[in-house]
């Protein structure tokens, strides 16, 4: 059943990221971000009929931030879902500046589906920086984040004009 698979993904994302918080002053549970990304994908005209992409959305930070192995996602969902998560995962072995540079450099090579997922992720992150920025970020750092996030989105294959308006 489609709804059960999607809720399973939302549930395991909540469990896997249970101790993680957003960086804003509200210290929101990280799962709020994951569910926002999921509903943005599910509402978009390009994503609404793509069940595995909707399932990958709440799981998109699982490998990078929760250290969940790729193989675990294959076991619990399927290889297509794990592959989508992998496509939007940074290599944490690299320094932060290098990861940020690579997000722009690698963006043009993403699949349409990964591009939609990344666009939803950046939309959620930009909203957070606008509404509840990380407490220790001065204005210039927030501006710099917005410039970088736009550069990533601009370098992606065109994914969803609908979502770009958000
Ligand atoms: Zn994210």
PDB file of C-alpha atoms and ligand atoms in Angstrom:
ATOM      1  CA  UNK A   1       0.000   0.000   0.000  1.00  0.00           C
ATOM      2  CA  UNK A   2       1.427   3.320  -1.120  1.00  0.00           C
ATOM      3  CA  UNK A   3       0.415   5.338   1.938  1.00  0.00           C
ATOM      4  CA  UNK A   4       1.954   2.787   4.311  1.00  0.00           C
ATOM      5  CA  UNK A   5       5.314   2.876   2.477  1.00  0.00           C
ATOM      6  CA  UNK A   6       5.383   6.666   2.592  1.00  0.00           C
ATOM      7  CA  UNK A   7       4.481   6.767   6.291  1.00  0.00           C
ATOM      8  CA  UNK A   8       7.094   4.094   6.990  1.00  0.00           C
ATOM      9  CA  UNK A   9       9.710   6.370   5.394  1.00  0.00           C
ATOM     10  CA  UNK A  10       8.485   9.334   7.463  1.00  0.00           C
ATOM     11  CA  UNK A  11       8.559   7.225  10.618  1.00  0.00           C
ATOM     12  CA  UNK A  12      12.046   5.804  10.139  1.00  0.00           C
ATOM     13  CA  UNK A  13      13.318   9.286   9.253  1.00  0.00           C
ATOM     14  CA  UNK A  14      11.930  10.554  12.592  1.00  0.00           C
ATOM     15  CA  UNK A  15      13.652   7.675  14.411  1.00  0.00           C
ATOM     16  CA  UNK A  16      16.982   8.002  12.577  1.00  0.00           C
ATOM     17  CA  UNK A  17      17.177  11.768  13.123  1.00  0.00           C
ATOM     18  CA  UNK A  18      15.591  11.756  16.613  1.00  0.00           C
ATOM     19  CA  UNK A  19      18.525  13.512  18.291  1.00  0.00           C
ATOM     20  CA  UNK A  20      19.161  16.030  15.520  1.00  0.00           C
ATOM     21  CA  UNK A  21      17.857  19.610  15.653  1.00  0.00           C
ATOM     22  CA  UNK A  22      17.724  22.448  13.148  1.00  0.00           C
ATOM     23  CA  UNK A  23      20.227  25.237  13.763  1.00  0.00           C
ATOM     24  CA  UNK A  24      17.668  28.031  14.301  1.00  0.00           C
ATOM     25  CA  UNK A  25      16.811  29.550  17.672  1.00  0.00           C
ATOM     26  CA  UNK A  26      13.623  27.440  17.785  1.00  0.00           C
ATOM     27  CA  UNK A  27      15.788  24.280  17.720  1.00  0.00           C
ATOM     28  CA  UNK A  28      13.133  22.520  15.699  1.00  0.00           C
ATOM     29  CA  UNK A  29      13.346  18.746  15.448  1.00  0.00           C
ATOM     30  CA  UNK A  30      15.214  17.867  12.251  1.00  0.00           C
ATOM     31  CA  UNK A  31      12.307  15.717  11.078  1.00  0.00           C
ATOM     32  CA  UNK A  32      10.343  18.942  10.476  1.00  0.00           C
ATOM     33  CA  UNK A  33      12.783  19.677   7.639  1.00  0.00           C
ATOM     34  CA  UNK A  34      12.544  16.129   6.274  1.00  0.00           C
ATOM     35  CA  UNK A  35       8.742  16.227   6.215  1.00  0.00           C
ATOM     36  CA  UNK A  36       8.724  19.676   4.607  1.00  0.00           C
ATOM     37  CA  UNK A  37      10.939  18.363   1.793  1.00  0.00           C
ATOM     38  CA  UNK A  38       8.635  15.330   1.430  1.00  0.00           C
ATOM     39  CA  UNK A  39       5.475  17.373   1.101  1.00  0.00           C
ATOM     40  CA  UNK A  40       7.117  19.796  -1.359  1.00  0.00           C
ATOM     41  CA  UNK A  41       8.054  16.834  -3.581  1.00  0.00           C
ATOM     42  CA  UNK A  42       4.608  15.230  -3.141  1.00  0.00           C
ATOM     43  CA  UNK A  43       2.810  18.477  -4.049  1.00  0.00           C
ATOM     44  CA  UNK A  44       4.909  19.257  -7.102  1.00  0.00           C
ATOM     45  CA  UNK A  45       3.417  18.336 -10.487  1.00  0.00           C
ATOM     46  CA  UNK A  46       6.626  16.472 -11.379  1.00  0.00           C
ATOM     47  CA  UNK A  47       6.854  14.515  -8.112  1.00  0.00           C
ATOM     48  CA  UNK A  48       3.293  13.766  -7.127  1.00  0.00           C
ATOM     49  CA  UNK A  49       3.064  10.474  -9.028  1.00  0.00           C
ATOM     50  CA  UNK A  50       6.597   9.319  -8.253  1.00  0.00           C
ATOM     51  CA  UNK A  51       6.129   7.129  -5.192  1.00  0.00           C
ATOM     52  CA  UNK A  52       9.799   6.230  -4.728  1.00  0.00           C
ATOM     53  CA  UNK A  53      10.856   9.868  -4.983  1.00  0.00           C
ATOM     54  CA  UNK A  54       8.310  10.837  -2.288  1.00  0.00           C
ATOM     55  CA  UNK A  55       9.701   8.000  -0.133  1.00  0.00           C
ATOM     56  CA  UNK A  56      13.294   9.113  -0.751  1.00  0.00           C
ATOM     57  CA  UNK A  57      12.445  12.671   0.343  1.00  0.00           C
ATOM     58  CA  UNK A  58      12.207  12.124   4.131  1.00  0.00           C
ATOM     59  CA  UNK A  59      15.249   9.830   3.872  1.00  0.00           C
ATOM     60  CA  UNK A  60      17.398  12.271   1.873  1.00  0.00           C
ATOM     61  CA  UNK A  61      19.765  13.142   4.762  1.00  0.00           C
ATOM     62  CA  UNK A  62      19.886   9.630   6.279  1.00  0.00           C
ATOM     63  CA  UNK A  63      23.243   8.560   4.817  1.00  0.00           C
ATOM     64  CA  UNK A  64      24.893  11.956   5.256  1.00  0.00           C
ATOM     65  CA  UNK A  65      23.678  12.973   8.719  1.00  0.00           C
ATOM     66  CA  UNK A  66      22.384   9.809  10.416  1.00  0.00           C
ATOM     67  CA  UNK A  67      25.123   7.494   9.053  1.00  0.00           C
ATOM     68  CA  UNK A  68      22.551   5.000   7.787  1.00  0.00           C
ATOM     69  CA  UNK A  69      24.195   2.587   5.322  1.00  0.00           C
ATOM     70  CA  UNK A  70      22.985   2.575   1.721  1.00  0.00           C
ATOM     71  CA  UNK A  71      22.318  -1.173   2.072  1.00  0.00           C
ATOM     72  CA  UNK A  72      19.900  -0.572   4.974  1.00  0.00           C
ATOM     73  CA  UNK A  73      17.774   1.693   2.769  1.00  0.00           C
ATOM     74  CA  UNK A  74      17.802  -0.939   0.005  1.00  0.00           C
ATOM     75  CA  UNK A  75      16.628  -3.581   2.536  1.00  0.00           C
ATOM     76  CA  UNK A  76      13.870  -1.431   4.037  1.00  0.00           C
ATOM     77  CA  UNK A  77      12.652   0.167   0.808  1.00  0.00           C
ATOM     78  CA  UNK A  78      14.290  -0.641  -2.505  1.00  0.00           C
ATOM     79  CA  UNK A  79      17.380   0.069  -4.547  1.00  0.00           C
ATOM     80  CA  UNK A  80      15.705   2.875  -6.496  1.00  0.00           C
ATOM     81  CA  UNK A  81      14.966   4.750  -3.247  1.00  0.00           C
ATOM     82  CA  UNK A  82      18.502   4.208  -1.912  1.00  0.00           C
ATOM     83  CA  UNK A  83      19.950   5.373  -5.222  1.00  0.00           C
ATOM     84  CA  UNK A  84      17.962   8.621  -5.086  1.00  0.00           C
ATOM     85  CA  UNK A  85      19.188   9.265  -1.529  1.00  0.00           C
ATOM     86  CA  UNK A  86      22.762   8.553  -2.595  1.00  0.00           C
ATOM     87  CA  UNK A  87      22.448  11.015  -5.468  1.00  0.00           C
ATOM     88  CA  UNK A  88      21.768  13.896  -3.063  1.00  0.00           C
ATOM     89  CA  UNK A  89      24.339  12.814  -0.448  1.00  0.00           C
ATOM     90  CA  UNK A  90      27.565  14.778   0.086  1.00  0.00           C
ATOM     91  CA  UNK A  91      30.829  13.010   0.885  1.00  0.00           C
ATOM     92  CA  UNK A  92      31.390  13.956   4.530  1.00  0.00           C
ATOM     93  CA  UNK A  93      35.027  12.902   4.295  1.00  0.00           C
ATOM     94  CA  UNK A  94      35.637  16.139   2.372  1.00  0.00           C
ATOM     95  CA  UNK A  95      36.034  19.579   3.927  1.00  0.00           C
ATOM     96  CA  UNK A  96      32.906  21.707   4.093  1.00  0.00           C
ATOM     97  CA  UNK A  97      34.049  24.271   1.503  1.00  0.00           C
ATOM     98  CA  UNK A  98      34.935  21.482  -0.915  1.00  0.00           C
ATOM     99  CA  UNK A  99      31.533  19.827  -0.393  1.00  0.00           C
ATOM    100  CA  UNK A 100      29.841  23.147  -1.114  1.00  0.00           C
ATOM    101  CA  UNK A 101      31.920  23.662  -4.265  1.00  0.00           C
ATOM    102  CA  UNK A 102      31.141  20.120  -5.450  1.00  0.00           C
ATOM    103  CA  UNK A 103      27.392  20.622  -4.964  1.00  0.00           C
ATOM    104  CA  UNK A 104      27.553  23.318  -7.639  1.00  0.00           C
ATOM    105  CA  UNK A 105      30.026  21.434  -9.860  1.00  0.00           C
ATOM    106  CA  UNK A 106      28.030  18.160  -9.728  1.00  0.00           C
ATOM    107  CA  UNK A 107      24.565  19.707 -10.003  1.00  0.00           C
ATOM    108  CA  UNK A 108      24.369  19.605 -13.834  1.00  0.00           C
ATOM    109  CA  UNK A 109      24.945  15.830 -13.784  1.00  0.00           C
ATOM    110  CA  UNK A 110      22.014  15.018 -11.489  1.00  0.00           C
ATOM    111  CA  UNK A 111      19.015  13.086 -12.767  1.00  0.00           C
ATOM    112  CA  UNK A 112      15.710  14.943 -13.134  1.00  0.00           C
ATOM    113  CA  UNK A 113      14.378  13.179 -10.031  1.00  0.00           C
ATOM    114  CA  UNK A 114      17.421  13.999  -7.886  1.00  0.00           C
ATOM    115  CA  UNK A 115      17.232  17.587  -9.148  1.00  0.00           C
ATOM    116  CA  UNK A 116      13.635  17.840  -7.922  1.00  0.00           C
ATOM    117  CA  UNK A 117      14.642  16.426  -4.535  1.00  0.00           C
ATOM    118  CA  UNK A 118      17.553  18.865  -4.251  1.00  0.00           C
ATOM    119  CA  UNK A 119      15.354  21.775  -5.232  1.00  0.00           C
ATOM    120  CA  UNK A 120      12.870  20.826  -2.483  1.00  0.00           C
ATOM    121  CA  UNK A 121      15.751  20.506   0.013  1.00  0.00           C
ATOM    122  CA  UNK A 122      17.172  23.922  -0.850  1.00  0.00           C
ATOM    123  CA  UNK A 123      13.675  25.456  -0.733  1.00  0.00           C
ATOM    124  CA  UNK A 124      13.206  24.153   2.807  1.00  0.00           C
ATOM    125  CA  UNK A 125      16.678  25.310   3.858  1.00  0.00           C
ATOM    126  CA  UNK A 126      16.207  28.787   2.384  1.00  0.00           C
ATOM    127  CA  UNK A 127      12.888  29.123   4.195  1.00  0.00           C
ATOM    128  CA  UNK A 128      14.630  28.185   7.448  1.00  0.00           C
ATOM    129  CA  UNK A 129      17.391  30.756   6.898  1.00  0.00           C
ATOM    130  CA  UNK A 130      14.732  33.402   6.200  1.00  0.00           C
ATOM    131  CA  UNK A 131      12.396  32.485   9.080  1.00  0.00           C
ATOM    132  CA  UNK A 132      14.623  31.104  11.815  1.00  0.00           C
ATOM    133  CA  UNK A 133      18.294  31.438  10.862  1.00  0.00           C
ATOM    134  CA  UNK A 134      21.042  29.620  12.735  1.00  0.00           C
ATOM    135  CA  UNK A 135      21.615  31.642  15.893  1.00  0.00           C
ATOM    136  CA  UNK A 136      25.301  32.336  15.327  1.00  0.00           C
ATOM    137  CA  UNK A 137      24.918  33.349  11.658  1.00  0.00           C
ATOM    138  CA  UNK A 138      25.380  37.078  11.058  1.00  0.00           C
ATOM    139  CA  UNK A 139      23.533  38.683   8.152  1.00  0.00           C
ATOM    140  CA  UNK A 140      26.473  38.296   5.757  1.00  0.00           C
ATOM    141  CA  UNK A 141      26.679  34.568   6.391  1.00  0.00           C
ATOM    142  CA  UNK A 142      22.956  34.210   5.694  1.00  0.00           C
ATOM    143  CA  UNK A 143      23.364  36.184   2.452  1.00  0.00           C
ATOM    144  CA  UNK A 144      26.283  33.983   1.488  1.00  0.00           C
ATOM    145  CA  UNK A 145      24.179  30.866   2.124  1.00  0.00           C
ATOM    146  CA  UNK A 146      21.369  32.225  -0.071  1.00  0.00           C
ATOM    147  CA  UNK A 147      23.840  33.004  -2.902  1.00  0.00           C
ATOM    148  CA  UNK A 148      25.353  29.523  -2.692  1.00  0.00           C
ATOM    149  CA  UNK A 149      21.967  27.744  -2.557  1.00  0.00           C
ATOM    150  CA  UNK A 150      20.820  29.721  -5.611  1.00  0.00           C
ATOM    151  CA  UNK A 151      23.997  28.779  -7.459  1.00  0.00           C
ATOM    152  CA  UNK A 152      23.315  25.084  -6.765  1.00  0.00           C
ATOM    153  CA  UNK A 153      19.697  25.350  -7.902  1.00  0.00           C
ATOM    154  CA  UNK A 154      20.688  27.304 -11.034  1.00  0.00           C
ATOM    155  CA  UNK A 155      23.207  24.592 -11.946  1.00  0.00           C
ATOM    156  CA  UNK A 156      20.687  21.741 -11.636  1.00  0.00           C
ATOM    157  CA  UNK A 157      18.841  20.417 -14.676  1.00  0.00           C
ATOM    158  CA  UNK A 158      15.496  22.283 -14.808  1.00  0.00           C
ATOM    159  CA  UNK A 159      13.358  20.233 -12.402  1.00  0.00           C
ATOM    160  CA  UNK A 160      10.142  21.995 -11.484  1.00  0.00           C
ATOM    161  CA  UNK A 161       9.080  25.510 -12.449  1.00  0.00           C
ATOM    162  CA  UNK A 162       6.259  25.087  -9.915  1.00  0.00           C
ATOM    163  CA  UNK A 163       8.671  24.428  -7.056  1.00  0.00           C
ATOM    164  CA  UNK A 164      11.055  27.200  -8.125  1.00  0.00           C
ATOM    165  CA  UNK A 165       8.255  29.677  -7.439  1.00  0.00           C
ATOM    166  CA  UNK A 166       8.029  28.554  -3.797  1.00  0.00           C
TER     167      UNK A 166
HETATM  168 ZN1  LIG B   1      18.072  18.302   3.812  1.00  0.00          ZN
END
